Amino acid sequence: MGTTMNSVVGVSTPRIDGPLKTTGSAQYAADFHFERMAHAVAVGAAIPSGRIRSLDASTAQRMPGVLLVLHHGNIGPLYRTAPGDDNATNSEVRSAFEDETVRHWGQHVAVVIAETLEQATAAAGAVKVEYESTPANLRTSLDDYSGPRKSVSKRGDPDKAFTDAPVKIDATYITPVETHNPIELHASVAVWEGDRVTLYETTQGVVNHRVVMAQVLGLPVENVRVVTRFLGSGFGGKLFPWPHTAMAAVAARRLGRPVKISVNRRMMFSSVGYRPRTEQHIKLGATKEGKLLALRHDYLNVTSQLDDFDEGCGEATPYLYSVANLEVTGATVKRHVGAPMWMRGPGAVPGLYALESGMNELADELNMDPLQLRLLNDAVKDESNKNIPFSSRHLRECYEVGAKKFGWEKRSAGIGSMQRDGKVLGWGLAGASWVATRLPCSASVEFCANGRLCVRSATQDIGTGTYTVFAQTLSEKTGVPLESIDVIIGDSALPDGPMSGGSMVTGSVLEAIANAANNAIARLQKLAAGTEGSPYLDAKVEEIAFTGGRIHGKSQDPASGIAFADLLKMARLNGVSADGKTVPTWEDPKAKGVSLHSFGAQFVEVEWEPEIARLRVSRIVTVIDAGRIINPRAAANQIAGAAVMGVGMGTLEGTIYDQRTGQPINGSMADYLMATCADLPDIDVTFLDYPDPAMGEFGARGVGEIGLAGVAAAITAAVHHATGVRVRELPVRIEHLLESKVLEA
Ligand code: MOS
């Protein structure tokens, strides 16, 4: 069976799709053009709350090139998706133009379709909408909430243990609304043929998108096809469909022409999701020696009027530390804003900012090294889940390796006590964790008579290297070189694959590819024994081996055999293909009864120049335990990118709403601050690379999101160490730092 001469899994491999991207020949959704294609531009509500009193499209309709204006009065039937169906997850409960109620600024109220984008844009500005405003709740803080809270995890008696604890931390941590800002804007191109529609989409899940759009448009699922060849990232904002897709599909059907809609950057701040604001109350109780006695984590997150979006900030809290008494609760708070959506590392990232900030404050309270506090309280089993063992947990080693690389033992604890080149240094650290699950999915592998090998699966490459790791896996299984492998993904017509979400594609699909490859090789072996002219005609299948793309006798040198392409030609076949499946972790005996998570440690240094109040993140060391690393180059790139986002989360990002209108006032790339090259130091990424026995043949848990977890808490700890200022509301701003008593280096 497919043993290889040169291993390719685990080897740093450049992107196989790199040349397509760098030459501009990779087709992203908005790059698709068709004969007679028309352009759609949405009109957004100008109030945060109220009703549309009248909508007058007559002027717009008479403008040059305008073909159609759709709104509540003429969109026709669109449907919601069935609640509770995991295979049909939508972003918003409400369908496009469903009613005349306005629930947030920028909510789509009409869409104009014209011959050109410029004509549609001009006419969109001429649609006259009159509103009847009703009072909007745009209050930024959520601290007025007094409703019920859902208990997420509970053990022991955390309130009593907290009361009795000799050392306590009781603090609230706040993360602002953050907006997904992938380079690629959301777009959809709808093309009908009869009663079948093809949607060229910016989606992180072609399969889910297809099922949702079938339900929304009221079509049989087989009449919808979704294509996403390339994505310019998504960060979660493109996981599920947004209403603009249905608007384009209806318009295209009505006009009998292809229609393209693009969501512009400003609209992306109001109509395609955001990471919701969180307010998280952390209570920690400990002995004087630092042993945790009590942990409470009560979080709130903002949500829209109709969508009850739970950010899940308690994701990592219940299992990270050994503590006998713990409770996590959560609740959502409604405001007149658009629907929130998962954003890179949802739940765990804001959650760990709060928990790890609390742990850093506890270490200071105890006069203890925060690294020692972590090691003292490290969990060896999952105390939140019947004390089951972890499948593979090396968090302690992450801390130890990271501390060594960072030089943590040289730390002096006093505020402002460390200096270099006339600048004050601050050091901070935090732990990281993220989910790991293998999702059910399929792939097919085809050996072709032209000597090429093809793998197909209805998943997509969000930009992280999915094309490349699939090719690596198939090359590993078959010995066929990477340059002879074609990866066909990004099309819902292919065998069902998973969403590009939760950093789960690699860990999920590799097993299906390996199984499909094994099955296809078995077919080749059978073919070798049954094909006229084959040197192995009538041989026992067990005697026939497959190595490096060649069929040969088991005891013979592979060079003595025949190339698979020659066998296929001999058999007059264009190709031989087979399917393979991934068994999900919840059905795998090796993954049942173990707690599956990735872990990591983040070390951050900041430089503080008190004279000019200038703060810089000057070093980041990150050590990640995410199972086996399939492509260290792509994986390190993911983790470094996540650390970049961590610097943004810690020091720059935050969407601000105008309190009168609900309009995001920094809703542009110029006004919404994100970390860019000039904000960043070199980022040192290390992987422990322990294969996870619960994650199948390859032992990969997948990487990406975990790299963001913990970074912001390490930054605020470093800021405190340098400046003495305790920032509990992100991002760290210059206004916070001006309170520093550290006045010179
Ligand atoms: Mo990620 S927030 O699971 O796309």
PDB file of C-alpha atoms in Angstrom, residues 571-728:
ATOM      1  CA  ALA A 571      -7.095  -1.147 -19.666  1.00  0.00           C
ATOM      2  CA  ARG A 572      -8.479   1.549 -22.002  1.00  0.00           C
ATOM      3  CA  LEU A 573      -9.537   3.637 -19.006  1.00  0.00           C
ATOM      4  CA  ASN A 574      -9.419   7.407 -18.728  1.00  0.00           C
ATOM      5  CA  GLY A 575      -9.130   7.086 -14.967  1.00  0.00           C
ATOM      6  CA  VAL A 576      -9.878   5.146 -11.831  1.00  0.00           C
ATOM      7  CA  SER A 577     -11.378   6.915  -8.859  1.00  0.00           C
ATOM      8  CA  ALA A 578     -12.624   6.066  -5.398  1.00  0.00           C
ATOM      9  CA  ASP A 579     -14.267   7.877  -2.526  1.00  0.00           C
ATOM     10  CA  GLY A 580     -13.154   8.065   1.065  1.00  0.00           C
ATOM     11  CA  LYS A 581     -14.784   9.300   4.216  1.00  0.00           C
ATOM     12  CA  THR A 582     -13.711  10.835   7.485  1.00  0.00           C
ATOM     13  CA  VAL A 583     -15.255   9.358  10.605  1.00  0.00           C
ATOM     14  CA  PRO A 584     -16.060  12.279  12.915  1.00  0.00           C
ATOM     15  CA  THR A 585     -14.353  12.346  16.291  1.00  0.00           C
ATOM     16  CA  TRP A 586     -17.674  11.743  18.035  1.00  0.00           C
ATOM     17  CA  GLU A 587     -17.949   8.351  16.301  1.00  0.00           C
ATOM     18  CA  ASP A 588     -14.292   7.354  16.621  1.00  0.00           C
ATOM     19  CA  PRO A 589     -13.537   5.023  19.567  1.00  0.00           C
ATOM     20  CA  LYS A 590     -10.044   6.583  19.854  1.00  0.00           C
ATOM     21  CA  ALA A 591     -11.545  10.040  20.283  1.00  0.00           C
ATOM     22  CA  LYS A 592     -14.429   9.103  22.544  1.00  0.00           C
ATOM     23  CA  GLY A 593     -13.720   9.522  26.225  1.00  0.00           C
ATOM     24  CA  VAL A 594     -10.860  11.979  25.685  1.00  0.00           C
ATOM     25  CA  SER A 595     -10.897  15.754  25.783  1.00  0.00           C
ATOM     26  CA  LEU A 596      -9.602  17.188  22.523  1.00  0.00           C
ATOM     27  CA  HIS A 597      -8.048  20.654  22.459  1.00  0.00           C
ATOM     28  CA  SER A 598      -5.058  22.535  21.174  1.00  0.00           C
ATOM     29  CA  PHE A 599      -2.881  24.551  23.518  1.00  0.00           C
ATOM     30  CA  GLY A 600      -0.343  27.302  23.367  1.00  0.00           C
ATOM     31  CA  ALA A 601       1.672  29.889  25.248  1.00  0.00           C
ATOM     32  CA  GLN A 602       2.151  33.534  24.263  1.00  0.00           C
ATOM     33  CA  PHE A 603       5.030  35.714  25.446  1.00  0.00           C
ATOM     34  CA  VAL A 604       5.008  39.420  24.645  1.00  0.00           C
ATOM     35  CA  GLU A 605       7.450  42.254  25.177  1.00  0.00           C
ATOM     36  CA  VAL A 606       6.450  45.909  24.870  1.00  0.00           C
ATOM     37  CA  GLU A 607       8.682  48.951  24.718  1.00  0.00           C
ATOM     38  CA  TRP A 608       7.413  52.052  26.501  1.00  0.00           C
ATOM     39  CA  GLU A 609       8.817  55.518  25.928  1.00  0.00           C
ATOM     40  CA  PRO A 610       7.271  57.549  28.742  1.00  0.00           C
ATOM     41  CA  GLU A 611       8.640  60.864  27.472  1.00  0.00           C
ATOM     42  CA  ILE A 612       6.524  60.669  24.329  1.00  0.00           C
ATOM     43  CA  ALA A 613       3.936  58.125  25.510  1.00  0.00           C
ATOM     44  CA  ARG A 614       4.843  55.697  22.773  1.00  0.00           C
ATOM     45  CA  LEU A 615       4.085  51.998  23.131  1.00  0.00           C
ATOM     46  CA  ARG A 616       5.309  49.317  20.749  1.00  0.00           C
ATOM     47  CA  VAL A 617       4.962  45.550  20.818  1.00  0.00           C
ATOM     48  CA  SER A 618       8.620  44.666  20.374  1.00  0.00           C
ATOM     49  CA  ARG A 619       8.726  40.858  20.644  1.00  0.00           C
ATOM     50  CA  ILE A 620       6.280  37.965  20.413  1.00  0.00           C
ATOM     51  CA  VAL A 621       7.199  34.371  21.132  1.00  0.00           C
ATOM     52  CA  THR A 622       4.421  31.862  20.551  1.00  0.00           C
ATOM     53  CA  VAL A 623       4.576  28.121  21.159  1.00  0.00           C
ATOM     54  CA  ILE A 624       1.742  26.005  19.827  1.00  0.00           C
ATOM     55  CA  ASP A 625       0.680  22.433  20.586  1.00  0.00           C
ATOM     56  CA  ALA A 626      -1.766  21.670  17.747  1.00  0.00           C
ATOM     57  CA  GLY A 627      -0.985  18.042  17.055  1.00  0.00           C
ATOM     58  CA  ARG A 628       1.069  17.118  14.023  1.00  0.00           C
ATOM     59  CA  ILE A 629       1.929  19.996  11.726  1.00  0.00           C
ATOM     60  CA  ILE A 630       1.303  19.044   8.093  1.00  0.00           C
ATOM     61  CA  ASN A 631       2.954  22.070   6.473  1.00  0.00           C
ATOM     62  CA  PRO A 632       5.157  23.957   8.949  1.00  0.00           C
ATOM     63  CA  ARG A 633       5.585  26.873   6.555  1.00  0.00           C
ATOM     64  CA  ALA A 634       1.851  27.456   6.043  1.00  0.00           C
ATOM     65  CA  ALA A 635       1.131  26.743   9.721  1.00  0.00           C
ATOM     66  CA  ALA A 636       3.747  29.203  10.994  1.00  0.00           C
ATOM     67  CA  ASN A 637       2.275  31.739   8.604  1.00  0.00           C
ATOM     68  CA  GLN A 638      -1.148  31.141  10.174  1.00  0.00           C
ATOM     69  CA  ILE A 639       0.141  31.578  13.705  1.00  0.00           C
ATOM     70  CA  ALA A 640       2.155  34.681  12.843  1.00  0.00           C
ATOM     71  CA  GLY A 641      -0.934  36.134  11.149  1.00  0.00           C
ATOM     72  CA  ALA A 642      -2.971  35.403  14.243  1.00  0.00           C
ATOM     73  CA  ALA A 643      -0.367  37.121  16.417  1.00  0.00           C
ATOM     74  CA  VAL A 644      -0.664  40.165  14.126  1.00  0.00           C
ATOM     75  CA  MET A 645      -4.382  40.142  14.776  1.00  0.00           C
ATOM     76  CA  GLY A 646      -3.582  39.827  18.498  1.00  0.00           C
ATOM     77  CA  VAL A 647      -1.581  43.053  18.360  1.00  0.00           C
ATOM     78  CA  GLY A 648      -4.582  44.636  16.658  1.00  0.00           C
ATOM     79  CA  MET A 649      -6.937  43.295  19.297  1.00  0.00           C
ATOM     80  CA  GLY A 650      -4.649  44.413  22.112  1.00  0.00           C
ATOM     81  CA  THR A 651      -3.745  47.877  20.924  1.00  0.00           C
ATOM     82  CA  LEU A 652      -5.771  49.057  17.914  1.00  0.00           C
ATOM     83  CA  GLU A 653      -9.054  47.471  16.884  1.00  0.00           C
ATOM     84  CA  GLY A 654     -12.560  48.537  17.879  1.00  0.00           C
ATOM     85  CA  THR A 655     -15.659  49.553  15.960  1.00  0.00           C
ATOM     86  CA  ILE A 656     -17.332  52.683  17.266  1.00  0.00           C
ATOM     87  CA  TYR A 657     -21.004  53.451  16.617  1.00  0.00           C
ATOM     88  CA  ASP A 658     -22.449  56.928  16.338  1.00  0.00           C
ATOM     89  CA  GLN A 659     -24.813  57.088  19.296  1.00  0.00           C
ATOM     90  CA  ARG A 660     -27.398  59.067  17.305  1.00  0.00           C
ATOM     91  CA  THR A 661     -27.580  57.019  14.124  1.00  0.00           C
ATOM     92  CA  GLY A 662     -25.979  53.643  14.849  1.00  0.00           C
ATOM     93  CA  GLN A 663     -23.584  54.204  11.973  1.00  0.00           C
ATOM     94  CA  PRO A 664     -20.079  52.834  12.503  1.00  0.00           C
ATOM     95  CA  ILE A 665     -18.088  56.070  12.521  1.00  0.00           C
ATOM     96  CA  ASN A 666     -14.756  54.391  11.849  1.00  0.00           C
ATOM     97  CA  GLY A 667     -16.181  52.104   9.167  1.00  0.00           C
ATOM     98  CA  SER A 668     -13.375  52.278   6.643  1.00  0.00           C
ATOM     99  CA  MET A 669      -9.868  50.959   6.209  1.00  0.00           C
ATOM    100  CA  ALA A 670      -8.563  54.464   6.920  1.00  0.00           C
ATOM    101  CA  ASP A 671     -10.401  54.893  10.209  1.00  0.00           C
ATOM    102  CA  TYR A 672     -10.556  51.358  11.608  1.00  0.00           C
ATOM    103  CA  LEU A 673      -7.079  50.706  12.962  1.00  0.00           C
ATOM    104  CA  MET A 674      -5.502  47.341  12.333  1.00  0.00           C
ATOM    105  CA  ALA A 675      -1.986  46.093  12.930  1.00  0.00           C
ATOM    106  CA  THR A 676       0.141  46.408   9.821  1.00  0.00           C
ATOM    107  CA  CYS A 677       3.827  45.718   9.169  1.00  0.00           C
ATOM    108  CA  ALA A 678       5.003  48.920  10.856  1.00  0.00           C
ATOM    109  CA  ASP A 679       3.212  47.968  14.093  1.00  0.00           C
ATOM    110  CA  LEU A 680       4.860  44.585  14.346  1.00  0.00           C
ATOM    111  CA  PRO A 681       8.023  42.971  15.565  1.00  0.00           C
ATOM    112  CA  ASP A 682       9.401  39.687  14.310  1.00  0.00           C
ATOM    113  CA  ILE A 683       7.145  36.918  15.521  1.00  0.00           C
ATOM    114  CA  ASP A 684       8.819  33.750  16.754  1.00  0.00           C
ATOM    115  CA  VAL A 685       6.588  30.702  16.133  1.00  0.00           C
ATOM    116  CA  THR A 686       7.363  27.232  17.479  1.00  0.00           C
ATOM    117  CA  PHE A 687       5.292  24.071  17.119  1.00  0.00           C
ATOM    118  CA  LEU A 688       5.649  21.169  19.527  1.00  0.00           C
ATOM    119  CA  ASP A 689       4.430  18.815  16.763  1.00  0.00           C
ATOM    120  CA  TYR A 690       3.066  15.924  18.848  1.00  0.00           C
ATOM    121  CA  PRO A 691       0.621  13.890  16.715  1.00  0.00           C
ATOM    122  CA  ASP A 692      -2.730  13.613  18.495  1.00  0.00           C
ATOM    123  CA  PRO A 693      -3.690   9.932  18.720  1.00  0.00           C
ATOM    124  CA  ALA A 694      -7.374  10.881  18.678  1.00  0.00           C
ATOM    125  CA  MET A 695      -6.995  12.710  15.368  1.00  0.00           C
ATOM    126  CA  GLY A 696      -6.552   9.750  13.062  1.00  0.00           C
ATOM    127  CA  GLU A 697      -3.661   8.710  10.838  1.00  0.00           C
ATOM    128  CA  PHE A 698      -2.176  12.215  10.603  1.00  0.00           C
ATOM    129  CA  GLY A 699      -2.752  13.367  14.174  1.00  0.00           C
ATOM    130  CA  ALA A 700      -3.312  16.975  13.064  1.00  0.00           C
ATOM    131  CA  ARG A 701      -5.652  19.186  15.083  1.00  0.00           C
ATOM    132  CA  GLY A 702      -5.384  22.133  12.712  1.00  0.00           C
ATOM    133  CA  VAL A 703      -3.977  25.603  13.252  1.00  0.00           C
ATOM    134  CA  GLY A 704      -4.959  29.194  12.785  1.00  0.00           C
ATOM    135  CA  GLU A 705      -7.260  30.577  15.398  1.00  0.00           C
ATOM    136  CA  ILE A 706      -5.258  29.380  18.411  1.00  0.00           C
ATOM    137  CA  GLY A 707      -2.498  31.811  17.505  1.00  0.00           C
ATOM    138  CA  LEU A 708      -4.742  34.712  18.451  1.00  0.00           C
ATOM    139  CA  ALA A 709      -5.814  33.324  21.828  1.00  0.00           C
ATOM    140  CA  GLY A 710      -3.992  34.840  24.772  1.00  0.00           C
ATOM    141  CA  VAL A 711      -2.060  37.494  22.824  1.00  0.00           C
ATOM    142  CA  ALA A 712      -4.146  40.436  24.068  1.00  0.00           C
ATOM    143  CA  ALA A 713      -3.867  39.283  27.715  1.00  0.00           C
ATOM    144  CA  ALA A 714      -0.089  38.934  27.347  1.00  0.00           C
ATOM    145  CA  ILE A 715       0.013  42.472  25.883  1.00  0.00           C
ATOM    146  CA  THR A 716      -1.990  44.052  28.717  1.00  0.00           C
ATOM    147  CA  ALA A 717       0.199  42.219  31.261  1.00  0.00           C
ATOM    148  CA  ALA A 718       3.308  43.564  29.519  1.00  0.00           C
ATOM    149  CA  VAL A 719       1.756  47.050  29.466  1.00  0.00           C
ATOM    150  CA  HIS A 720       1.150  46.837  33.214  1.00  0.00           C
ATOM    151  CA  HIS A 721       4.696  45.648  33.815  1.00  0.00           C
ATOM    152  CA  ALA A 722       6.121  48.565  31.830  1.00  0.00           C
ATOM    153  CA  THR A 723       3.747  51.352  32.828  1.00  0.00           C
ATOM    154  CA  GLY A 724       1.915  50.279  35.960  1.00  0.00           C
ATOM    155  CA  VAL A 725      -1.382  50.931  34.175  1.00  0.00           C
ATOM    156  CA  ARG A 726      -3.922  48.145  34.399  1.00  0.00           C
ATOM    157  CA  VAL A 727      -6.022  48.243  31.213  1.00  0.00           C
ATOM    158  CA  ARG A 728      -9.142  46.121  31.482  1.00  0.00           C
TER     159      ARG A 728
END
